[in-house]
Coordinates of C-alpha atoms and ligand atoms in Angstrom, one line a residue:
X92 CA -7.2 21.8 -277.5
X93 CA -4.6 19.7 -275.8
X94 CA -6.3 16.9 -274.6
X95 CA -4.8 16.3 -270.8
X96 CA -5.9 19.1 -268.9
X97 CA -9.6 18.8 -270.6
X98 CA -9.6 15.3 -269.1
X99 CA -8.8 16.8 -265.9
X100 CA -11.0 19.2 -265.8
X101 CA -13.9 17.0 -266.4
X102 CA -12.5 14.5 -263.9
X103 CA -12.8 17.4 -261.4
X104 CA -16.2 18.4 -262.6
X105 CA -17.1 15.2 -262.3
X106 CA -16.0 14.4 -258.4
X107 CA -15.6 18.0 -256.8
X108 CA -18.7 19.7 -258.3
X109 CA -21.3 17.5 -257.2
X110 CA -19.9 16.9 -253.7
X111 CA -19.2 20.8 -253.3
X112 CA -22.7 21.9 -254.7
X113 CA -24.9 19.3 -253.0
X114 CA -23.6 18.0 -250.5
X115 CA -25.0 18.7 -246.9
X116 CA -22.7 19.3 -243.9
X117 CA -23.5 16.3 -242.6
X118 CA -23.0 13.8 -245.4
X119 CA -19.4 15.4 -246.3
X120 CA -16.6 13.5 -245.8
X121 CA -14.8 14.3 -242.2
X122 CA -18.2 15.2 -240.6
X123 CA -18.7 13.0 -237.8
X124 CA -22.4 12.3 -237.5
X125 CA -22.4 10.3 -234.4
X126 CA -23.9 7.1 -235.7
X127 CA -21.5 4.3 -236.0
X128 CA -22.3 1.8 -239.3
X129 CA -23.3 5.0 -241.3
X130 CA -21.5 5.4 -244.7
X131 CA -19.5 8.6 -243.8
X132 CA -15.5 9.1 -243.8
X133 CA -15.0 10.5 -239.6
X134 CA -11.6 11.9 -239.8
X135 CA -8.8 13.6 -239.4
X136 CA -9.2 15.1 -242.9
X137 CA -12.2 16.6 -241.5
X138 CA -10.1 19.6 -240.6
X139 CA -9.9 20.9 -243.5
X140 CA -13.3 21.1 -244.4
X141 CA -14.8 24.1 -243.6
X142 CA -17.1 24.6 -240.8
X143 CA -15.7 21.5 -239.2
X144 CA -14.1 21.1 -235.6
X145 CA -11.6 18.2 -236.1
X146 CA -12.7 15.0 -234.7
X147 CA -10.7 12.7 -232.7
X148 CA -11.2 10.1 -234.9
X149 CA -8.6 9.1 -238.2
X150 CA -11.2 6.9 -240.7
X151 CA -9.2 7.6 -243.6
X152 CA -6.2 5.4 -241.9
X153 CA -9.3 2.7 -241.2
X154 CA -10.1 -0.1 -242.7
X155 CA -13.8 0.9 -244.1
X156 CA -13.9 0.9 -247.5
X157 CA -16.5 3.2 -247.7
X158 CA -13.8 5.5 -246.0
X159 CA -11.5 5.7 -249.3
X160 CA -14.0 7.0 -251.4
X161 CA -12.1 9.0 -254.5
X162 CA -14.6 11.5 -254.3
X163 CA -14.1 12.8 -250.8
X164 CA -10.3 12.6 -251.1
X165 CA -10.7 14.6 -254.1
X166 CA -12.3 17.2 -252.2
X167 CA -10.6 16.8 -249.2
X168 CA -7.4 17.8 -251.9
X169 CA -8.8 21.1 -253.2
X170 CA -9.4 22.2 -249.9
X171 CA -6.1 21.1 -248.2
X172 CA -4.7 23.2 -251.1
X173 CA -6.4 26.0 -249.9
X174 CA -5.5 26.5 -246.2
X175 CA -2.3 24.2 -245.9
X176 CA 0.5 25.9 -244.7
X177 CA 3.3 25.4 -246.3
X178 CA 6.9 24.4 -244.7
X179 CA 6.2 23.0 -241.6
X180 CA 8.8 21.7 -240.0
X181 CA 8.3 18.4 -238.4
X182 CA 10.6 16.6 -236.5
X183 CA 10.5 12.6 -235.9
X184 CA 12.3 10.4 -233.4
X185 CA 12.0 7.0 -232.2
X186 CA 13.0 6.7 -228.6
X187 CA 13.3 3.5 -225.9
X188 CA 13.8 -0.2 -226.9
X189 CA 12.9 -0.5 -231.0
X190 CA 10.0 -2.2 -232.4
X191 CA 9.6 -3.6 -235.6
X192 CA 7.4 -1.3 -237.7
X193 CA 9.1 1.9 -236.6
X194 CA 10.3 2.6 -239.8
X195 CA 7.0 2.3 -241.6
X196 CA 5.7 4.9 -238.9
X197 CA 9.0 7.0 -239.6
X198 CA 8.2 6.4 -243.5
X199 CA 4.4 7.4 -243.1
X200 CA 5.2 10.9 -240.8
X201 CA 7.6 12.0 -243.4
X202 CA 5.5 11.2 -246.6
X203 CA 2.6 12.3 -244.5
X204 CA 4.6 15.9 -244.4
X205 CA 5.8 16.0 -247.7
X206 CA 2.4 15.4 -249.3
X207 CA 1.2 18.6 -247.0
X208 CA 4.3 20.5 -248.1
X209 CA 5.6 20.3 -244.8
X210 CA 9.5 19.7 -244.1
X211 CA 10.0 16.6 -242.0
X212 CA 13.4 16.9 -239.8
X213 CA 15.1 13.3 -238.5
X214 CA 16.1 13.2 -235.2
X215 CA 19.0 10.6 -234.7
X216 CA 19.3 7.9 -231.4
X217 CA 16.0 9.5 -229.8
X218 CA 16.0 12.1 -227.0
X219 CA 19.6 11.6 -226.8
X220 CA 20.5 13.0 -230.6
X221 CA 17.4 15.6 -229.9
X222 CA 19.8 17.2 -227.2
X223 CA 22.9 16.7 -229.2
X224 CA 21.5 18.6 -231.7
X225 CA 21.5 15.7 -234.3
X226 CA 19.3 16.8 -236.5
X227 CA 18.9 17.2 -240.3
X228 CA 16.2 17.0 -242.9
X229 CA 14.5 13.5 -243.9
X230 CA 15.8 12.9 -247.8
X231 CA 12.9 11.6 -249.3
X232 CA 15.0 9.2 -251.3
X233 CA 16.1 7.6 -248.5
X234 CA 12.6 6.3 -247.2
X235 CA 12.4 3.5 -249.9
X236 CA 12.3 0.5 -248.5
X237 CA 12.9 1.2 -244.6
X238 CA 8.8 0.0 -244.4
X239 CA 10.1 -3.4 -244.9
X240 CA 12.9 -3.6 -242.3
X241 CA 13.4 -4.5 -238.7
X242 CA 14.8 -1.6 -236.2
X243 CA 14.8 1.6 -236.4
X244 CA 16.4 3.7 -239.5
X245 CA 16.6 6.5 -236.9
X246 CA 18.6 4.9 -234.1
X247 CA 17.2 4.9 -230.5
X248 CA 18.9 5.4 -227.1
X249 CA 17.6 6.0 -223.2
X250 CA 18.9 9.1 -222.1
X251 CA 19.5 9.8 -218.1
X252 CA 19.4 13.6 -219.0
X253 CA 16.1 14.0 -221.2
X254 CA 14.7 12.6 -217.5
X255 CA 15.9 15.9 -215.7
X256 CA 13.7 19.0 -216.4
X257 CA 17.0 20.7 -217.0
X258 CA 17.4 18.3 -219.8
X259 CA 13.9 18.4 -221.1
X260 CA 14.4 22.4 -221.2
X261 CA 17.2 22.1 -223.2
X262 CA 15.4 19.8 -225.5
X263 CA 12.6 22.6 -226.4
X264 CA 15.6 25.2 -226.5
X265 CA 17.1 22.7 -229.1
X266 CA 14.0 22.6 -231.0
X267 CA 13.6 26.5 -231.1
X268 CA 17.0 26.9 -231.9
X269 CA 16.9 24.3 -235.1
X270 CA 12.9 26.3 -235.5
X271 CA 10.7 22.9 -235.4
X272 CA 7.2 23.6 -235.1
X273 CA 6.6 20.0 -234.3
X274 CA 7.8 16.6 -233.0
X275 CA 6.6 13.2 -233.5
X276 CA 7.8 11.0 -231.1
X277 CA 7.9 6.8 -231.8
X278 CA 8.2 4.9 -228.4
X279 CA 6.8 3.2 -225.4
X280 CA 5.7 4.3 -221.9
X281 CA 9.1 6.5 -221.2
X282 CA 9.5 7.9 -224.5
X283 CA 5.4 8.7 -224.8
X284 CA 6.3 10.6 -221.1
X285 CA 8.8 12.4 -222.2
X286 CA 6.6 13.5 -225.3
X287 CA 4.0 14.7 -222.1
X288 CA 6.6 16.8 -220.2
X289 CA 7.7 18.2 -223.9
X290 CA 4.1 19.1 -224.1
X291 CA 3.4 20.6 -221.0
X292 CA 6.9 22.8 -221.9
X293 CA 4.3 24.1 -224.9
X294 CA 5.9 21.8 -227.6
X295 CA 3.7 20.8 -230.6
X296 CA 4.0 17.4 -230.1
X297 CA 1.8 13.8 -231.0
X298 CA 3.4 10.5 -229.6
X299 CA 3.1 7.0 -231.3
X300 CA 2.8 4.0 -229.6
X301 CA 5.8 1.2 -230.1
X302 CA 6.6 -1.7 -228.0
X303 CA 6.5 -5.0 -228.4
X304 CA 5.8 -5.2 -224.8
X305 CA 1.7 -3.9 -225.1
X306 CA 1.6 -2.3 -222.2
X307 CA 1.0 1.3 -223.2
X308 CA -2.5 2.2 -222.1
X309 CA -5.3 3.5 -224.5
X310 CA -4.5 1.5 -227.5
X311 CA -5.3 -2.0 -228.4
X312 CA -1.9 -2.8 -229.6
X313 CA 1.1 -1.2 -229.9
X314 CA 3.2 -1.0 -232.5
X315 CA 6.0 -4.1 -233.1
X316 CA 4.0 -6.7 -230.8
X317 CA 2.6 -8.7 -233.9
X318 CA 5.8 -9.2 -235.3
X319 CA 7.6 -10.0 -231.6
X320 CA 4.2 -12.6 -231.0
X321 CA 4.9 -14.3 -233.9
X322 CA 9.0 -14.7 -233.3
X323 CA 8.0 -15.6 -230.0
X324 CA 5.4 -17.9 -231.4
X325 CA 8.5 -19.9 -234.1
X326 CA 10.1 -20.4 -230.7
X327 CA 7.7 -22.1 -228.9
X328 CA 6.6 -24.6 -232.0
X329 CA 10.4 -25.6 -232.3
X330 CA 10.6 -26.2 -228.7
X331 CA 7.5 -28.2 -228.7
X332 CA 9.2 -30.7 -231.4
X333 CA 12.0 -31.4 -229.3
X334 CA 10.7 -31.2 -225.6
X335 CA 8.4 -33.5 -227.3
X336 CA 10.6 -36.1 -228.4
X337 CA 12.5 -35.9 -225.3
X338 CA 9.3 -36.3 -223.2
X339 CA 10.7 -32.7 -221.3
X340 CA 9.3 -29.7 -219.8
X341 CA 10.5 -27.0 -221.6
X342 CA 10.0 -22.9 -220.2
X343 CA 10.5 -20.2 -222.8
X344 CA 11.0 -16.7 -221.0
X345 CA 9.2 -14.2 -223.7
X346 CA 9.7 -10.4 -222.9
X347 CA 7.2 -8.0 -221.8
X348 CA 8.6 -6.2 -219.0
X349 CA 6.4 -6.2 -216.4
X350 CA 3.4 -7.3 -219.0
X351 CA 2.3 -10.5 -219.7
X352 CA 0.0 -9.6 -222.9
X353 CA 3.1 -11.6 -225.2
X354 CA 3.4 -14.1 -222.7
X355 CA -0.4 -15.0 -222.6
X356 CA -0.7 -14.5 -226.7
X357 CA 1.9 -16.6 -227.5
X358 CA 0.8 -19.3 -225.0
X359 CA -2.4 -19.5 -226.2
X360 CA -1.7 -19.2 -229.9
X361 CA 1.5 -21.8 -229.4
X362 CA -0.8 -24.1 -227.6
X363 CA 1.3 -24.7 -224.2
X364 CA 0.2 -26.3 -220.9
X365 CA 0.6 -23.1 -219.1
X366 CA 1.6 -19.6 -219.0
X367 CA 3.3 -17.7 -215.9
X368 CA 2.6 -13.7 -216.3
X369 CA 3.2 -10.9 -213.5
X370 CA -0.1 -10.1 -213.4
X371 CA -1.5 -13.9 -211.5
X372 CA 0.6 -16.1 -209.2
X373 CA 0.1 -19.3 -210.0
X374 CA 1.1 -21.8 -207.0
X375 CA 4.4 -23.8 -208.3
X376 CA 3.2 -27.0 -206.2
X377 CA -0.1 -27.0 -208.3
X378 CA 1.8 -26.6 -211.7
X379 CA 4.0 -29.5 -210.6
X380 CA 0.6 -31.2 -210.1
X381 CA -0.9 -30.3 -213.1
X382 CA 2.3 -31.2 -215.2
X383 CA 2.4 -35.1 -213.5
X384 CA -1.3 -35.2 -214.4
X385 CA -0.6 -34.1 -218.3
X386 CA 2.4 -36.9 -218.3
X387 CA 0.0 -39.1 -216.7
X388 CA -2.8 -38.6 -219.7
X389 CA 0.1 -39.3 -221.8
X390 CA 1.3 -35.7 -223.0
X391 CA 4.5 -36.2 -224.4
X392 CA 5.9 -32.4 -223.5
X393 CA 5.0 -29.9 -221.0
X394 CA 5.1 -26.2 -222.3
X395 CA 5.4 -23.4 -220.1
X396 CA 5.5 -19.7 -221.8
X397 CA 7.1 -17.4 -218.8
X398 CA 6.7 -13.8 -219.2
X399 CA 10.2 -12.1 -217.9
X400 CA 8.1 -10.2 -215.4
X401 CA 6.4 -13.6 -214.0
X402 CA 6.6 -13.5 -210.4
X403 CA 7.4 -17.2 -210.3
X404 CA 10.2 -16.6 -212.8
X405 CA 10.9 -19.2 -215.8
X406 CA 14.6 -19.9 -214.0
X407 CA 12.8 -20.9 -210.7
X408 CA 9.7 -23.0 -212.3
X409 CA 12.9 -24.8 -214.4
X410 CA 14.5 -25.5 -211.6
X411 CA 11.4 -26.5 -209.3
X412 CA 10.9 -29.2 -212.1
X413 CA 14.8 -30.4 -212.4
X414 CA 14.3 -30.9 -208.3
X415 CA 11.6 -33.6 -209.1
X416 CA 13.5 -36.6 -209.4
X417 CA 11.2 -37.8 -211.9
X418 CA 10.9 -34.7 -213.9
X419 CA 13.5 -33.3 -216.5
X420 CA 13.3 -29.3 -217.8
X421 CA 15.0 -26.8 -220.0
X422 CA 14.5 -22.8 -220.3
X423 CA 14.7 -20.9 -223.5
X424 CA 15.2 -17.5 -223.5
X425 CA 13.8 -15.6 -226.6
X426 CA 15.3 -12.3 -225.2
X427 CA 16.0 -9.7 -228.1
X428 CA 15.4 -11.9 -231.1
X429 CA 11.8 -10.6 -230.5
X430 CA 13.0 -6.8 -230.8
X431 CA 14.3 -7.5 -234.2
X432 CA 13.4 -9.0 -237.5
X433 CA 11.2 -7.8 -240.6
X434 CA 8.1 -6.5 -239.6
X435 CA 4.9 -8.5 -240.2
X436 CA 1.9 -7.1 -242.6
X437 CA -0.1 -6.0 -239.3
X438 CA 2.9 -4.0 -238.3
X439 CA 3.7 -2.2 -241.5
X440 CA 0.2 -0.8 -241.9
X441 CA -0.5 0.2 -238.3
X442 CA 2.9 2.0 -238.6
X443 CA 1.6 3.5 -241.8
X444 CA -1.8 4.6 -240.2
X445 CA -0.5 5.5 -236.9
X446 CA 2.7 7.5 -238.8
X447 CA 0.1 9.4 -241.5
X448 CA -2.7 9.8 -238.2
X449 CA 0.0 11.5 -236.3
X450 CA 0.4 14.3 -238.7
X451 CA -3.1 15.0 -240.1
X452 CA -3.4 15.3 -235.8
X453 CA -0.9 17.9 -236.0
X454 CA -2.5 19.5 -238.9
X455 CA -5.9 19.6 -237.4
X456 CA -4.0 21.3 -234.7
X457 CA -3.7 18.3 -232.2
X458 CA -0.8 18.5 -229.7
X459 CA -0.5 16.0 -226.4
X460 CA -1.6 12.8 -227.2
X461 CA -1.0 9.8 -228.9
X462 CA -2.7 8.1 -231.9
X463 CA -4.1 4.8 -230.9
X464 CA -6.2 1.6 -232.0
X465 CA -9.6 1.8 -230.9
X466 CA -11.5 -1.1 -232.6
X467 CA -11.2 -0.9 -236.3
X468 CA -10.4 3.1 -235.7
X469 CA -7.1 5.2 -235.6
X470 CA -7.8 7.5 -232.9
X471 CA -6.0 10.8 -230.4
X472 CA -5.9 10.5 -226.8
X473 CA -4.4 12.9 -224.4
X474 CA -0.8 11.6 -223.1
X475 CA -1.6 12.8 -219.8
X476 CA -4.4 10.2 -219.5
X477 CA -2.0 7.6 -221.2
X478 CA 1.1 8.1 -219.5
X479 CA 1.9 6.4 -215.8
X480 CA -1.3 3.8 -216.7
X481 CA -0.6 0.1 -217.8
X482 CA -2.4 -1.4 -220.4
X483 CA -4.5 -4.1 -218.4
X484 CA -4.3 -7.9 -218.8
X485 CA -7.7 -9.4 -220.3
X486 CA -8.2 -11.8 -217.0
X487 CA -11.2 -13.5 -219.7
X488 CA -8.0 -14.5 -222.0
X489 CA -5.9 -15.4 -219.4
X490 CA -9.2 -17.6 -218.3
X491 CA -9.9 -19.1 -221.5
X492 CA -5.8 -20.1 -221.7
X493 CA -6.5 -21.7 -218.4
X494 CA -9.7 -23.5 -220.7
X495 CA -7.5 -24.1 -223.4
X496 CA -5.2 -26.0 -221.7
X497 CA -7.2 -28.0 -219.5
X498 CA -6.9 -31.8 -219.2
X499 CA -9.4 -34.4 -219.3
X500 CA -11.1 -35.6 -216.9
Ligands
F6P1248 O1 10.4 -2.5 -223.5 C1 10.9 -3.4 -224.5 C2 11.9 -4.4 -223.9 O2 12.3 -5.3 -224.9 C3 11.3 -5.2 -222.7 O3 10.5 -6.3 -223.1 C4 12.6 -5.6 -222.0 O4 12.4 -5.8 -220.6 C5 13.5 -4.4 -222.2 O5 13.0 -3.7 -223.3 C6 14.9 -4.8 -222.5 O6 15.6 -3.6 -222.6 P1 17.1 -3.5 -223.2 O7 17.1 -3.6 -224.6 O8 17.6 -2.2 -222.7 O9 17.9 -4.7 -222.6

């Protein structure tokens, strides 16, 4: 008897068996029992077990250990045999400014679809190539590698069109025309609204979080912050070595739209005196105070981390500095160099998790919302409660910057 398959079999025998012929509903993997802590696999793959709703919860993309158990994968796997349907065709697009980790979100839908049998479909330059019709099937070949580099293997563009219902029709008359069943959209607050009005056109569609601004609602971070915190975060400990050897104020503008989560991260993790976001006004007379008060104490640099939404701008804190006679400034602007670069570790995997949550969503028959970080968990939430909400400012971080930072008495 050939050897191979006889292993096989009593592999199977030896993982399926037990778990199909003993198990009870509630200690199979993908049954949700309600009580965090407990040693059970909540998840997505809980669709395909039989007799259970699909949860709203992805443990299998978490970080429990207890959640990658061989066993309940192997079952999951006979089962997802049974009732997969085969052929799917799912589209992916990454839409808006690009963050880093897109591709390893664009590399986890598509592998994420072929391992279901499904046919994922690349959409090129976002909502703009979706209406230009520019679409053609992922080559699996081609995903080698992308989960490593900056961008987006996809292209991205804002379109004025997609914005017009006219133009959104034409987008689901696109996607009938080219038969998608389904469409993964990567993106921030526009491109996760567009997803929304694709929805409520009856579109099968699941959005993923990606800016490096953080200020999509629902999800602890978004995907591509890590890796722009940490360019911003170079920045900000090269400027210290030269405002400090210059005895200068020095004011790096970080991005974040009208967000100061990057801002406020990257002060505190870079250490600086202070940290101007849109969400508090400091008064610029107090700074000025607080500043001659650090020189005083002998501080040999005053750092200022601006978010580009601050309402008392980088440009106009520099400038109220260089109008002290006594005082001298410089502004740096990080601008796009925090759009681009390889992604970090952190990045990679939540584009992974939120890239292979989006389609087991689809697949348990998900459609409007967006996977998102809750805690250690990759979880679904409705776009319609996502979408026109900002992702608040922790006011206790931005306090315990101000604690950070404070002087002496
Ligand atoms: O939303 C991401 C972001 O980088 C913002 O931080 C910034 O305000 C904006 O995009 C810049 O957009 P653009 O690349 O079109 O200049």
């Amino acid at each position: 008897m050939n050897e191979a398959p006889r292993r096989w079999r009593l592999m199977l025998a030896c993982y399926i068996r037990p778990l199909m012929g003993r198990a009870s509903p509630t200690d199979r993997p993908g049954h949700d029992t309600g009580q965090p802590g407990k040693d059970v696999v909540r998840g997505s793959w809980g669709w395909a077990t039989p007799g259970h709703r699909p949860t709203r919860q992805h443990t299998l993309t978490g970080t429990r250990p207890s959640c990658a158990g061989r066993p309940g994968r192997l079952l999951v796997a006979s089962y997802e045999r049974e009732r997969r349907i085969i052929g799917v065709k799912v589209a992916i697009l990454t839409s808006g400014g690009d963050a880093p980790g897109m591709n390893a979100a664009v590399r986890a839908v598509a592998r994420t679809a072929f391992s279901m049998g499904w046919q994922p479909m690349k959409v090129e330059s976002g909502y703009k190539g979706l209406l230009e019709g520019r679409i053609s099937p992922v080559d699996r070949r081609r995903l080698g590698g992308i989960i490593g580099r900056g961008g987006t293997v996809l292209g991205t563009q804002r379109s004025k069109e997609f914005q017009s219902p006219e133009g959104q029709q034409r987008v689901v008359d696109v996607l009938e025309e080219a038969r998608l069943e389904a469409l993964v959209v990567v993106g921030g607050e526009g491109s996760l609204t567009g997803a929304m009005k694709l929805s409520e056109r009856g579109v099968k569609v699941v959005g993923i979080p990606a800016t490096i601004d953080n200020d999509v609602w629902g999800t602890e971070i978004a995907l591509g912050v890590d890796t722009a915190l940490n360019t911003a975060l170079e920045t900000i400990d090269r400027i210290k070595d030269t405002a400090s050897s210059h005895n200068r104020a020095h004011v790096v503008e970080v991005m974040g739209r009208n967000c100061g989560y990057l801002a406020l991260m990257s002060a505190i993790a870079g250490g600086a005196e202070a940290v101007l976001v849109p969400e508090f006004e400091p008064d610029p007379e107090d700074l000025i105070g607080f500043m001659r008060k650090a020189y005083d104490q002998g501080k040999s640099h005053f750092i200022v981390v601006a978010a580009e939404g601050a309402k008392l701008s980088a440009a106009e804190f520099d400038e109220y500095v260089n109008s002290t006679d006594t005082y001298e400034s410089r502004r740096t602007v990080v601008g796009h160099a925090q759009r681009g670069g390889d992604p970090t570790a952190f990045d990679r995997i939540l584009g992974s998790r939120f890239g292979t949550a989006a389609v087991e969503a689809l697949a348990a028959g998900e459609s409007g919302v967006m996977v998102a970080l809750s805690g250690e968990l990759v979880v679904t939430l409705p776009l319609d409660q996502v979408v026109g909400r900002m992702r608040p400012l922790d006011p206790q971080m931005y306090r315990m910057a101000g604690i950070l930072s404070a002087l002496p008495e």
